[in-house]
Each structure stands twice: as structure tokens, then as C-alpha cells.
Amino acid sequence: MAAIDSASASPLTLDQLRKFEQVAAHGSFTAAAAQLGLTQPAMSQQIRQLERQLGVRLFERVGRRVAPTAAGLDLLAHLPGVHLALESAVQAVRAHADQVAGAVRIGTGLTACLYRLPPVLRRLRQAHPRLALVVSTGNTDELVRRVEDNQLDLALVTLPVASRALGLVPLQQDEIVAVRAREAGAWPARITPALLCDQPLVMFAPGTSTRGLIDAWFGQGARKPQPAMALDSVEAIKAVVAAGLGCSLLPRAAVASPEAQAALAVAPLSPPLHRTQAIALRQDKPLTPALRATVAAIAAQDGG
């Protein structure tokens, strides 16, 4: 394929990039064409034209699917920035209206979704009826990737987070506490890693940020715990513990309700253990009135 002549090349269009992105996402010219309401020959012609403009091949056939070449992968990696630049330009114009309206896509862990966000979302909707809040859950690593790819506008994540693309707004620390069934009696004065290693433990599933912090806390002792059960739902852990099937380590916010206090014996750890959550946004993310109001409301919930 001939090299691109920068002096005579036609400028790329957003429509071309959108078609390229759809083919890469579906791994098929036919499926991408159907998604965009085109015929397969028309889609193939559009991609060939884009390849001629760039002077490189963007796709290669792998079995029954097409996959981006190295050049295609490089182009694909730049598309989130292209979309952000366009979004920034549009929002710069819309910001003149200075209205808190439109959609804000929020990512969060399940614990924050259950115990931190509901009052924030309620106040935001009451104050800004035209604001649409779309919430999805996931673990910190997944949420970080989705914010980096501009699939989410912001996310509540557990620190530490290593990403040069993101800006972080730390929130208040959340204490991790020991919990067991109320009928099991009060906890001893000091709840150490060694003491809990002798108990049947109901833990968060491996791979979550909170489980990583808890594992590091146990790592201060001479023994490693052998969990009796691992669950990915804080409510499921509370139910299992309340039934007397073991003890657990949970964020204090998850056991602060009167119902939880009635069913569970709660005590601090020794040494203490805390997790710090933060609001994560892309550093180049345009702060629309809607996004600015959402960030401010979440920070205010924590006294920030």
C-alpha cells in the first residue's frame, strides 16, 4: 500500500473513525454495517478509503473475524482522546447555558452503591430535575479502565490507583471493622490478625481492592488466614455472618444501620485498618455543570 501523501490527503472525518471503531468492536464488517444501517460492501469500501488516506492497512483477517493490525491498534488507542476533544468542544458551547442537565455516568463499587450514593443521588435529583444519573458497579480496576476509556464520567474507587490519565479527589477514610453474630457475644479487647486466623472467616472475593487491603493487614502477622467462604456481595456476607456461620471484616459504613447493629457485634481492629476512597476522573475531562455538581455533592457527603 502506497505511503500517504500528506500534502494531498483528504482530512479524516468523524464518520470514518466511527465506522472503523464499529468494525474493530464487532470483529466483522457485516455486523458493523448492520449496526450502522449500511450494506457490507459499503462498509468495506469506507474502510478501504480510510486505509488509502492513511497509507496503511488497518485490518487483517483472523479466521472468520477481522482484527486491527498494529497500525489499527494505534489508531484505536487514540479514539477516546478524539471523542473527549469533541465532547470538550461541544460542552464548551453548551456551558454558556450554565444549566445542570444531561447525563452523568457514575461507576462505583457495590458497598458505596448501597451505602454512600443513595442520599447523594436523592439530593442531586431533587435539586436538579433535568439531571440524569446513570450508575453502574464494578471493582476498582475495571472502573479505572472505564474512566480512562471515557465510558464513565467519574467513578468512586478505592486507593491506591496508578493511572497518569486520571485525577483523584480523595474522600474520607472508611474504617474496616470486625463483625460476627451478636449472639456470639462481645469481641475481645484486641482483635489482631492472629486472633482472626483462628476464626471461620467470611471474606470478600479475591481481586477486589478491599480484599487486597485486608490481605495486606493479615500479612502483618505470622500466619495467613484460610477463609471458610468468599463472597462478592457485602449484603450476602452480612447475612452469612448474622446466621452465625463465621466472622468477617467489613467497612463500618456497611454495618452502621440499626438493623445491622442489632444482628452483628462490631469492633475495631488492632492495628486499625482503613480504606480511602476517591472520585476518579480523566484529567482532560471537561467539567460540565452537571459533572461539577455531581462531584461537589459526593465530596460534600464526606465533609470534603
GROMACS .gro file of C-alpha atoms in nm:
model
  304
    1MET     CA    1   0.000   0.000   0.000
    2ALA     CA    2   0.142   0.337  -0.101
    3ALA     CA    3   0.255   0.578   0.167
    4ILE     CA    4   0.024   0.864   0.248
    5ASP     CA    5   0.086   1.197   0.072
    6SER     CA    6   0.023   1.448   0.349
    7ALA     CA    7   0.003   1.736   0.104
    8SER     CA    8  -0.285   1.586  -0.096
    9ALA     CA    9  -0.457   1.359   0.159
   10SER     CA   10  -0.821   1.428   0.244
   11PRO     CA   11  -0.883   1.506   0.610
   12LEU     CA   12  -1.024   1.225   0.821
   13THR     CA   13  -1.385   1.257   0.927
   14LEU     CA   14  -1.557   1.157   1.248
   15ASP     CA   15  -1.790   0.938   1.041
   16GLN     CA   16  -1.491   0.738   0.908
   17LEU     CA   17  -1.350   0.692   1.256
   18ARG     CA   18  -1.690   0.582   1.385
   19LYS     CA   19  -1.712   0.313   1.114
   20PHE     CA   20  -1.356   0.199   1.187
   21GLU     CA   21  -1.438   0.176   1.559
   22GLN     CA   22  -1.751  -0.031   1.492
   23VAL     CA   23  -1.563  -0.283   1.276
   24ALA     CA   24  -1.295  -0.317   1.545
   25ALA     CA   25  -1.560  -0.362   1.815
   26HIS     CA   26  -1.759  -0.627   1.624
   27GLY     CA   27  -1.468  -0.802   1.452
   28SER     CA   28  -1.685  -0.811   1.141
   29PHE     CA   29  -1.762  -0.579   0.850
   30THR     CA   30  -2.109  -0.732   0.820
   31ALA     CA   31  -2.201  -0.685   1.187
   32ALA     CA   32  -2.064  -0.329   1.191
   33ALA     CA   33  -2.256  -0.245   0.875
   34ALA     CA   34  -2.578  -0.379   1.025
   35GLN     CA   35  -2.520  -0.174   1.341
   36LEU     CA   36  -2.491   0.144   1.132
   37GLY     CA   37  -2.763   0.063   0.881
   38LEU     CA   38  -2.524   0.007   0.589
   39THR     CA   39  -2.453  -0.276   0.349
   40GLN     CA   40  -2.140  -0.485   0.393
   41PRO     CA   41  -1.990  -0.370   0.057
   42ALA     CA   42  -2.047  -0.006   0.152
   43MET     CA   43  -1.876  -0.057   0.487
   44SER     CA   44  -1.580  -0.236   0.325
   45GLN     CA   45  -1.546   0.046   0.072
   46GLN     CA   46  -1.542   0.306   0.350
   47ILE     CA   47  -1.264   0.123   0.535
   48ARG     CA   48  -1.060   0.078   0.215
   49GLN     CA   49  -1.091   0.450   0.152
   50LEU     CA   50  -0.970   0.523   0.505
   51GLU     CA   51  -0.676   0.287   0.456
   52ARG     CA   52  -0.585   0.463   0.130
   53GLN     CA   53  -0.594   0.800   0.304
   54LEU     CA   54  -0.367   0.677   0.582
   55GLY     CA   55  -0.143   0.466   0.360
   56VAL     CA   56  -0.160   0.164   0.591
   57ARG     CA   57  -0.370  -0.149   0.631
   58LEU     CA   58  -0.597  -0.120   0.937
   59PHE     CA   59  -0.747  -0.471   0.950
   60GLU     CA   60  -0.637  -0.827   0.883
   61ARG     CA   61  -0.846  -1.142   0.869
   62VAL     CA   62  -0.800  -1.389   1.157
   63GLY     CA   63  -1.013  -1.696   1.094
   64ARG     CA   64  -1.370  -1.577   1.045
   65ARG     CA   65  -1.308  -1.246   1.215
   66VAL     CA   66  -1.118  -0.932   1.127
   67ALA     CA   67  -0.881  -0.780   1.379
   68PRO     CA   68  -0.693  -0.449   1.386
   69THR     CA   69  -0.334  -0.451   1.262
   70ALA     CA   70  -0.063  -0.282   1.468
   71ALA     CA   71  -0.148   0.042   1.287
   72GLY     CA   72  -0.516  -0.016   1.354
   73LEU     CA   73  -0.450  -0.069   1.724
   74ASP     CA   74  -0.257   0.259   1.737
   75LEU     CA   75  -0.547   0.441   1.574
   76LEU     CA   76  -0.794   0.271   1.809
   77ALA     CA   77  -0.593   0.382   2.114
   78HIS     CA   78  -0.629   0.747   2.010
   79LEU     CA   79  -1.006   0.740   1.962
   80PRO     CA   80  -1.101   0.801   2.330
   81GLY     CA   81  -0.897   1.123   2.312
   82VAL     CA   82  -1.068   1.219   1.986
   83HIS     CA   83  -1.411   1.167   2.142
   84LEU     CA   84  -1.308   1.364   2.451
   85ALA     CA   85  -1.182   1.653   2.238
   86LEU     CA   86  -1.514   1.663   2.052
   87GLU     CA   87  -1.708   1.637   2.377
   88SER     CA   88  -1.498   1.919   2.523
   89ALA     CA   89  -1.573   2.142   2.225
   90VAL     CA   90  -1.946   2.071   2.245
   91GLN     CA   91  -1.957   2.122   2.620
   92ALA     CA   92  -1.763   2.448   2.592
   93VAL     CA   93  -2.051   2.583   2.386
   94ARG     CA   94  -2.326   2.427   2.595
   95ALA     CA   95  -2.168   2.553   2.918
   96HIS     CA   96  -2.290   2.900   2.827
   97ALA     CA   97  -2.637   2.784   2.917
   98ASP     CA   98  -2.500   2.704   3.267
   99GLN     CA   99  -2.772   2.450   3.332
  100VAL     CA  100  -2.726   2.137   3.540
  101ALA     CA  101  -2.881   1.899   3.290
  102GLY     CA  102  -2.797   1.592   3.087
  103ALA     CA  103  -2.649   1.255   3.181
  104VAL     CA  104  -2.363   1.178   3.420
  105ARG     CA  105  -2.227   0.822   3.409
  106ILE     CA  106  -2.107   0.710   3.754
  107GLY     CA  107  -1.914   0.395   3.835
  108THR     CA  108  -1.890   0.261   4.190
  109GLY     CA  109  -1.816  -0.042   4.399
  110LEU     CA  110  -2.114  -0.228   4.540
  111THR     CA  111  -2.060  -0.108   4.900
  112ALA     CA  112  -2.057   0.259   4.801
  113CYS     CA  113  -2.356   0.199   4.575
  114LEU     CA  114  -2.553   0.060   4.868
  115TYR     CA  115  -2.445   0.291   5.149
  116ARG     CA  116  -2.280   0.609   5.017
  117LEU     CA  117  -2.452   0.710   4.696
  118PRO     CA  118  -2.830   0.686   4.758
  119PRO     CA  119  -2.861   1.005   4.969
  120VAL     CA  120  -2.631   1.190   4.728
  121LEU     CA  121  -2.835   1.085   4.426
  122ARG     CA  122  -3.158   1.178   4.600
  123ARG     CA  123  -3.036   1.531   4.679
  124LEU     CA  124  -2.899   1.580   4.329
  125ARG     CA  125  -3.226   1.477   4.164
  126GLN     CA  126  -3.426   1.699   4.397
  127ALA     CA  127  -3.201   1.999   4.327
  128HIS     CA  128  -3.162   1.933   3.952
  129PRO     CA  129  -3.465   1.758   3.799
  130ARG     CA  130  -3.310   1.766   3.450
  131LEU     CA  131  -3.003   1.575   3.564
  132ALA     CA  132  -2.991   1.206   3.459
  133LEU     CA  133  -2.765   0.988   3.675
  134VAL     CA  134  -2.659   0.651   3.530
  135VAL     CA  135  -2.490   0.425   3.788
  136SER     CA  136  -2.303   0.101   3.721
  137THR     CA  137  -2.096  -0.115   3.956
  138GLY     CA  138  -1.761  -0.290   3.928
  139ASN     CA  139  -1.428  -0.337   4.103
  140THR     CA  140  -1.170  -0.059   4.114
  141ASP     CA  141  -0.950  -0.193   3.831
  142GLU     CA  142  -1.249  -0.224   3.600
  143LEU     CA  143  -1.382   0.121   3.691
  144VAL     CA  144  -1.041   0.282   3.633
  145ARG     CA  145  -1.025   0.133   3.282
  146ARG     CA  146  -1.376   0.253   3.202
  147VAL     CA  147  -1.300   0.608   3.316
  148GLU     CA  148  -0.976   0.605   3.114
  149ASP     CA  149  -1.174   0.492   2.806
  150ASN     CA  150  -1.439   0.763   2.869
  151GLN     CA  151  -1.710   0.501   2.919
  152LEU     CA  152  -1.773   0.657   3.262
  153ASP     CA  153  -1.764   1.026   3.354
  154LEU     CA  154  -1.643   0.953   3.708
  155ALA     CA  155  -1.600   0.662   3.944
  156LEU     CA  156  -1.574   0.602   4.317
  157VAL     CA  157  -1.261   0.389   4.358
  158THR     CA  158  -1.052   0.254   4.643
  159LEU     CA  159  -0.696   0.387   4.665
  160PRO     CA  160  -0.425   0.329   4.567
  161VAL     CA  161  -0.485   0.384   4.195
  162ALA     CA  162  -0.199   0.402   3.946
  163SER     CA  163  -0.311   0.594   3.638
  164ARG     CA  164  -0.148   0.900   3.489
  165ALA     CA  165  -0.465   0.974   3.291
  166LEU     CA  166  -0.683   1.021   3.600
  167GLY     CA  167  -0.723   1.295   3.854
  168LEU     CA  168  -0.825   1.181   4.203
  169VAL     CA  169  -1.031   1.362   4.468
  170PRO     CA  170  -0.975   1.171   4.798
  171LEU     CA  171  -1.275   1.127   5.026
  172GLN     CA  172  -1.289   1.046   5.396
  173GLN     CA  173  -1.135   0.722   5.517
  174ASP     CA  174  -1.368   0.431   5.581
  175GLU     CA  175  -1.273   0.212   5.877
  176ILE     CA  176  -1.265  -0.165   5.830
  177VAL     CA  177  -1.410  -0.343   6.136
  178ALA     CA  178  -1.455  -0.698   6.261
  179VAL     CA  179  -1.811  -0.834   6.265
  180ARG     CA  180  -1.970  -1.150   6.395
  181ALA     CA  181  -2.317  -1.260   6.503
  182ARG     CA  182  -2.448  -1.068   6.804
  183GLU     CA  183  -2.539  -1.398   6.971
  184ALA     CA  184  -2.170  -1.497   6.967
  185GLY     CA  185  -2.106  -1.232   7.232
  186ALA     CA  186  -1.876  -0.933   7.256
  187TRP     CA  187  -1.538  -0.928   7.085
  188PRO     CA  188  -1.213  -0.949   7.286
  189ALA     CA  189  -1.037  -0.623   7.370
  190ARG     CA  190  -0.782  -0.660   7.088
  191ILE     CA  191  -0.873  -0.810   6.752
  192THR     CA  192  -0.545  -0.900   6.588
  193PRO     CA  193  -0.461  -1.090   6.267
  194ALA     CA  194  -0.356  -1.389   6.478
  195LEU     CA  195  -0.689  -1.396   6.664
  196LEU     CA  196  -0.894  -1.383   6.343
  197CYS     CA  197  -0.683  -1.653   6.178
  198ASP     CA  198  -0.835  -1.892   6.434
  199GLN     CA  199  -1.191  -1.795   6.335
  200PRO     CA  200  -1.402  -1.917   6.040
  201LEU     CA  201  -1.367  -1.618   5.808
  202VAL     CA  202  -1.620  -1.500   5.551
  203MET     CA  203  -1.421  -1.277   5.316
  204PHE     CA  204  -1.467  -1.057   5.013
  205ALA     CA  205  -1.392  -1.240   4.690
  206PRO     CA  206  -1.028  -1.216   4.574
  207GLY     CA  207  -0.945  -0.944   4.323
  208THR     CA  208  -1.128  -0.657   4.491
  209SER     CA  209  -0.936  -0.359   4.629
  210THR     CA  210  -1.085  -0.402   4.976
  211ARG     CA  211  -0.984  -0.769   4.984
  212GLY     CA  212  -0.631  -0.662   4.887
  213LEU     CA  213  -0.616  -0.421   5.182
  214ILE     CA  214  -0.747  -0.690   5.418
  215ASP     CA  215  -0.494  -0.944   5.289
  216ALA     CA  216  -0.216  -0.689   5.348
  217TRP     CA  217  -0.342  -0.637   5.705
  218PHE     CA  218  -0.329  -1.011   5.770
  219GLY     CA  219   0.019  -1.010   5.617
  220GLN     CA  220   0.145  -0.824   5.925
  221GLY     CA  221   0.101  -1.147   6.125
  222ALA     CA  222   0.295  -1.468   6.113
  223ARG     CA  223   0.004  -1.672   5.971
  224LYS     CA  224  -0.214  -1.642   5.667
  225PRO     CA  225  -0.591  -1.677   5.705
  226GLN     CA  226  -0.777  -1.964   5.543
  227PRO     CA  227  -1.121  -1.821   5.457
  228ALA     CA  228  -1.413  -2.056   5.506
  229MET     CA  229  -1.613  -1.868   5.245
  230ALA     CA  230  -1.558  -1.587   4.989
  231LEU     CA  231  -1.850  -1.381   4.858
  232ASP     CA  232  -1.872  -1.080   4.626
  233SER     CA  233  -2.174  -0.920   4.796
  234VAL     CA  234  -2.148  -0.726   5.122
  235GLU     CA  235  -2.514  -0.799   5.196
  236ALA     CA  236  -2.454  -1.172   5.147
  237ILE     CA  237  -2.155  -1.157   5.383
  238LYS     CA  238  -2.366  -0.980   5.647
  239ALA     CA  239  -2.642  -1.240   5.616
  240VAL     CA  240  -2.400  -1.533   5.647
  241VAL     CA  241  -2.226  -1.375   5.948
  242ALA     CA  242  -2.557  -1.288   6.117
  243ALA     CA  243  -2.656  -1.653   6.078
  244GLY     CA  244  -2.355  -1.750   6.289
  245LEU     CA  245  -2.156  -1.912   6.008
  246GLY     CA  246  -1.839  -1.710   6.065
  247CYS     CA  247  -1.695  -1.365   6.118
  248SER     CA  248  -1.580  -1.106   5.868
  249LEU     CA  249  -1.408  -0.773   5.808
  250LEU     CA  250  -1.634  -0.510   5.656
  251PRO     CA  251  -1.639  -0.133   5.603
  252ARG     CA  252  -1.800   0.035   5.903
  253ALA     CA  253  -2.043   0.213   5.670
  254ALA     CA  254  -2.186  -0.127   5.573
  255VAL     CA  255  -2.281  -0.212   5.934
  256ALA     CA  256  -2.395   0.129   6.059
  257SER     CA  257  -2.771   0.076   6.023
  258PRO     CA  258  -2.983  -0.010   6.330
  259GLU     CA  259  -3.071  -0.345   6.170
  260ALA     CA  260  -2.705  -0.437   6.128
  261GLN     CA  261  -2.618  -0.321   6.478
  262ALA     CA  262  -2.896  -0.540   6.620
  263ALA     CA  263  -2.772  -0.851   6.437
  264LEU     CA  264  -2.395  -0.806   6.447
  265ALA     CA  265  -2.125  -0.745   6.706
  266VAL     CA  266  -1.889  -0.481   6.562
  267ALA     CA  267  -1.542  -0.390   6.689
  268PRO     CA  268  -1.228  -0.209   6.562
  269LEU     CA  269  -0.918  -0.398   6.451
  270SER     CA  270  -0.574  -0.389   6.611
  271PRO     CA  271  -0.378  -0.246   6.438
  272PRO     CA  272  -0.650  -0.028   6.283
  273LEU     CA  273  -0.733  -0.071   5.916
  274HIS     CA  274  -0.884   0.193   5.690
  275ARG     CA  275  -0.954   0.224   5.321
  276THR     CA  276  -0.959   0.555   5.137
  277GLN     CA  277  -1.198   0.609   4.851
  278ALA     CA  278  -1.165   0.877   4.588
  279ILE     CA  279  -1.351   1.029   4.298
  280ALA     CA  280  -1.164   0.943   3.977
  281LEU     CA  281  -1.200   1.150   3.658
  282ARG     CA  282  -0.989   1.183   3.347
  283GLN     CA  283  -0.761   1.483   3.387
  284ASP     CA  284  -0.871   1.617   3.048
  285LYS     CA  285  -1.241   1.559   3.117
  286PRO     CA  286  -1.447   1.874   3.057
  287LEU     CA  287  -1.626   1.969   3.379
  288THR     CA  288  -1.979   2.038   3.266
  289PRO     CA  289  -2.221   2.198   3.513
  290ALA     CA  290  -2.380   1.854   3.560
  291LEU     CA  291  -2.048   1.681   3.628
  292ARG     CA  292  -1.928   1.963   3.854
  293ALA     CA  293  -2.249   1.944   4.060
  294THR     CA  294  -2.218   1.566   4.092
  295VAL     CA  295  -1.856   1.578   4.210
  296ALA     CA  296  -1.939   1.853   4.459
  297ALA     CA  297  -2.235   1.657   4.600
  298ILE     CA  298  -2.030   1.339   4.651
  299ALA     CA  299  -1.745   1.533   4.817
  300ALA     CA  300  -1.991   1.719   5.042
  301GLN     CA  301  -2.140   1.388   5.159
  302ASP     CA  302  -1.799   1.312   5.308
  303GLY     CA  303  -1.743   1.656   5.452
  304GLY     CA  304  -1.495   1.735   5.174
   0.00000   0.00000   0.00000
